[in-house]
């Protein structure tokens, strides 16, 4: 009976932890919530998590409930020290009734821990990788029961995978930044004719270590060179033939626990990927979750178990049926889903028997495989994956989507690759064009080496710029802020020297959730952002959903032209409760920093007046609650519709500032969908209509005495930033990794010469001429 209760406690805790993961925004918050939950559930005075540093021998206090919070991040110990070190050293549970009497006891004054007698420490392992230790302490002497130990062991497993996954996702961003550089450089090389593309011709391999090239599907951009690693070649799902079925009840329980583990792992990945990257990337895992929750799938597995089949064999049979069904589909997208089904099957079976083979890369290698699954991407140490080349797969395969997110170059769909490539071969991957060069010759290698050298030198130069002001040679100060969407952007923005946030896209955190966040949840989130920027200005834009940005829990009408439809401020004005909650959340957070409020897609004066009435009403409500908020919060609008350009002078009177959104302004002015590659040549930032529009808005702002900033992607190109400076903009917001490059350009130029450049451009009639002129100026300025 006691056993059954503890099992429920364990499962309940697991469920709670998946909830915590969903509702927290970063690793620290997740760990803080976990220690609080565990301390509460265990009725203990203390629960702490110590994480192992990269040196493999230092444990650092990462979160605690019960010890002094100020010691978090500060207390460290070697694995050879203290009881916590003992847990890591022994790789096993340490349970002690009178800890201070133990010879390995070590006292840390900062934690004020002399009051605690009992100690329970459980190591955190992600498979075989040591991650840290979770410790529970009580003031009274207490004997921890086996059931309690087993509950915490289950939690320890979750924490370990959370930490590993957080580390994985942390380096995604670094990779993204490098990728942007390599892509740019490669384009330059190609434009300069340095890298030839033998499109259509693939030199086949002859004998020995010949150099040859193949062309496949360019699935993830970027460029890399290295030795190869042949990924375990699997043909079918793991056998499980030798598994003998235990009593049905046992098998059902095994299946349930394995499913739960796999779901939590998946949930975590979905949430983190959505937070760090985009909803599109996270959809992989959402689909996996839906399959694991699908009644049909569960019913089939349970029926087989009822019929006496073991859980492992049941999963294998059901998954194989699905895989075959998907593989027969005509639609290539659906065909690719068979790989996802297979991946799910492997992971559940892996969780069932714990035997899942873990591929280990000892050094940086290019992965060569027949096929690669999303979970391969998650479990391999991606810091060591230089690139990926496979026989199967397409751009829509989820592994390809993950590779793009991770910034790992990939070329897929290279039939017979495994027959042609040898273990000692070296490969250059050009993920932009889909070429791979096996044992490349001197010339191509030389170019690649040059790219790497340039990149290193440039990085160092840019780092030195971080704390210098963006100031022209004639002393004009320009403000460079960041466009952000997620909490994890704070670090990236500050690391790149952003002077605040010119555009916080609040729809991003809304996209990663399962329901609309409440007013209080939003307030918490905005407080974190404001505090993260510690007094620097943060311009919070209200929800800009619709168009290509949907929320999974919000039903949209089917529209023929969603970009011209019910989106952005129009949704906010029609869904007043949602809008009011957001405004209230922002206002309530405002005392924690320097917030301003921005409204997207405004087309006319009536709209902004209505918005202001609603804002006044929300303020009046808050006033009655007596809660503090910034009563005179600054308000601004995005100028991103041609209509707003035309009446910029009228709109400027209504608000404190304007911010030009070139991403949408270009699409709406030129009637060219910003996401449609077919009309890419029409989506043109250098179209005279765009440049004249920007000038017009800058002039209107100046005449009205209202600041005008610019937050479209256009400003991320250094030469564009100079052109815009010349057109009258001195306040930019852009993707943070581009800030140093833009700053470097600004520090090389005078406002006078930027103006001269802009005036010349404004006299030009065609964007082709403008482009050519700017290319010349760019070369002269060496930016
Ligand atoms: C814009 O439209 O230029 C802009 C900055 O906003 P978003 O890209 O979010 O539409
Ligand atoms: Mg926009």
Short mmCIF file of C-alpha atoms in Angstrom, two decimals, residues 62 79 98 130 144 184 292 295-296 362 398 427 442 486 503 618 656 700:
data_model
loop_
_atom_site.label_atom_id
_atom_site.label_comp_id
_atom_site.label_asym_id
_atom_site.label_seq_id
_atom_site.Cartn_x
_atom_site.Cartn_y
_atom_site.Cartn_z
CA UNK A 62 23.30 26.02 -8.74
CA UNK A 79 34.47 16.08 -5.96
CA UNK A 98 24.01 12.60 11.40
CA UNK A 130 28.02 12.98 -14.66
CA UNK A 144 15.22 8.26 4.26
CA UNK A 184 28.37 35.95 -45.87
CA UNK A 292 2.89 9.66 -27.81
CA UNK A 295 -5.12 7.15 -28.26
CA UNK A 296 -4.73 4.96 -31.33
CA UNK A 362 35.70 12.01 -29.30
CA UNK A 398 13.26 17.18 -38.78
CA UNK A 427 35.32 16.35 -46.50
CA UNK A 442 44.83 22.56 -52.28
CA UNK A 486 13.24 35.53 -25.62
CA UNK A 503 12.12 46.00 -30.20
CA UNK A 618 -6.18 50.06 -17.97
CA UNK A 656 6.15 59.95 -28.03
CA UNK A 700 8.31 64.14 -40.07
#
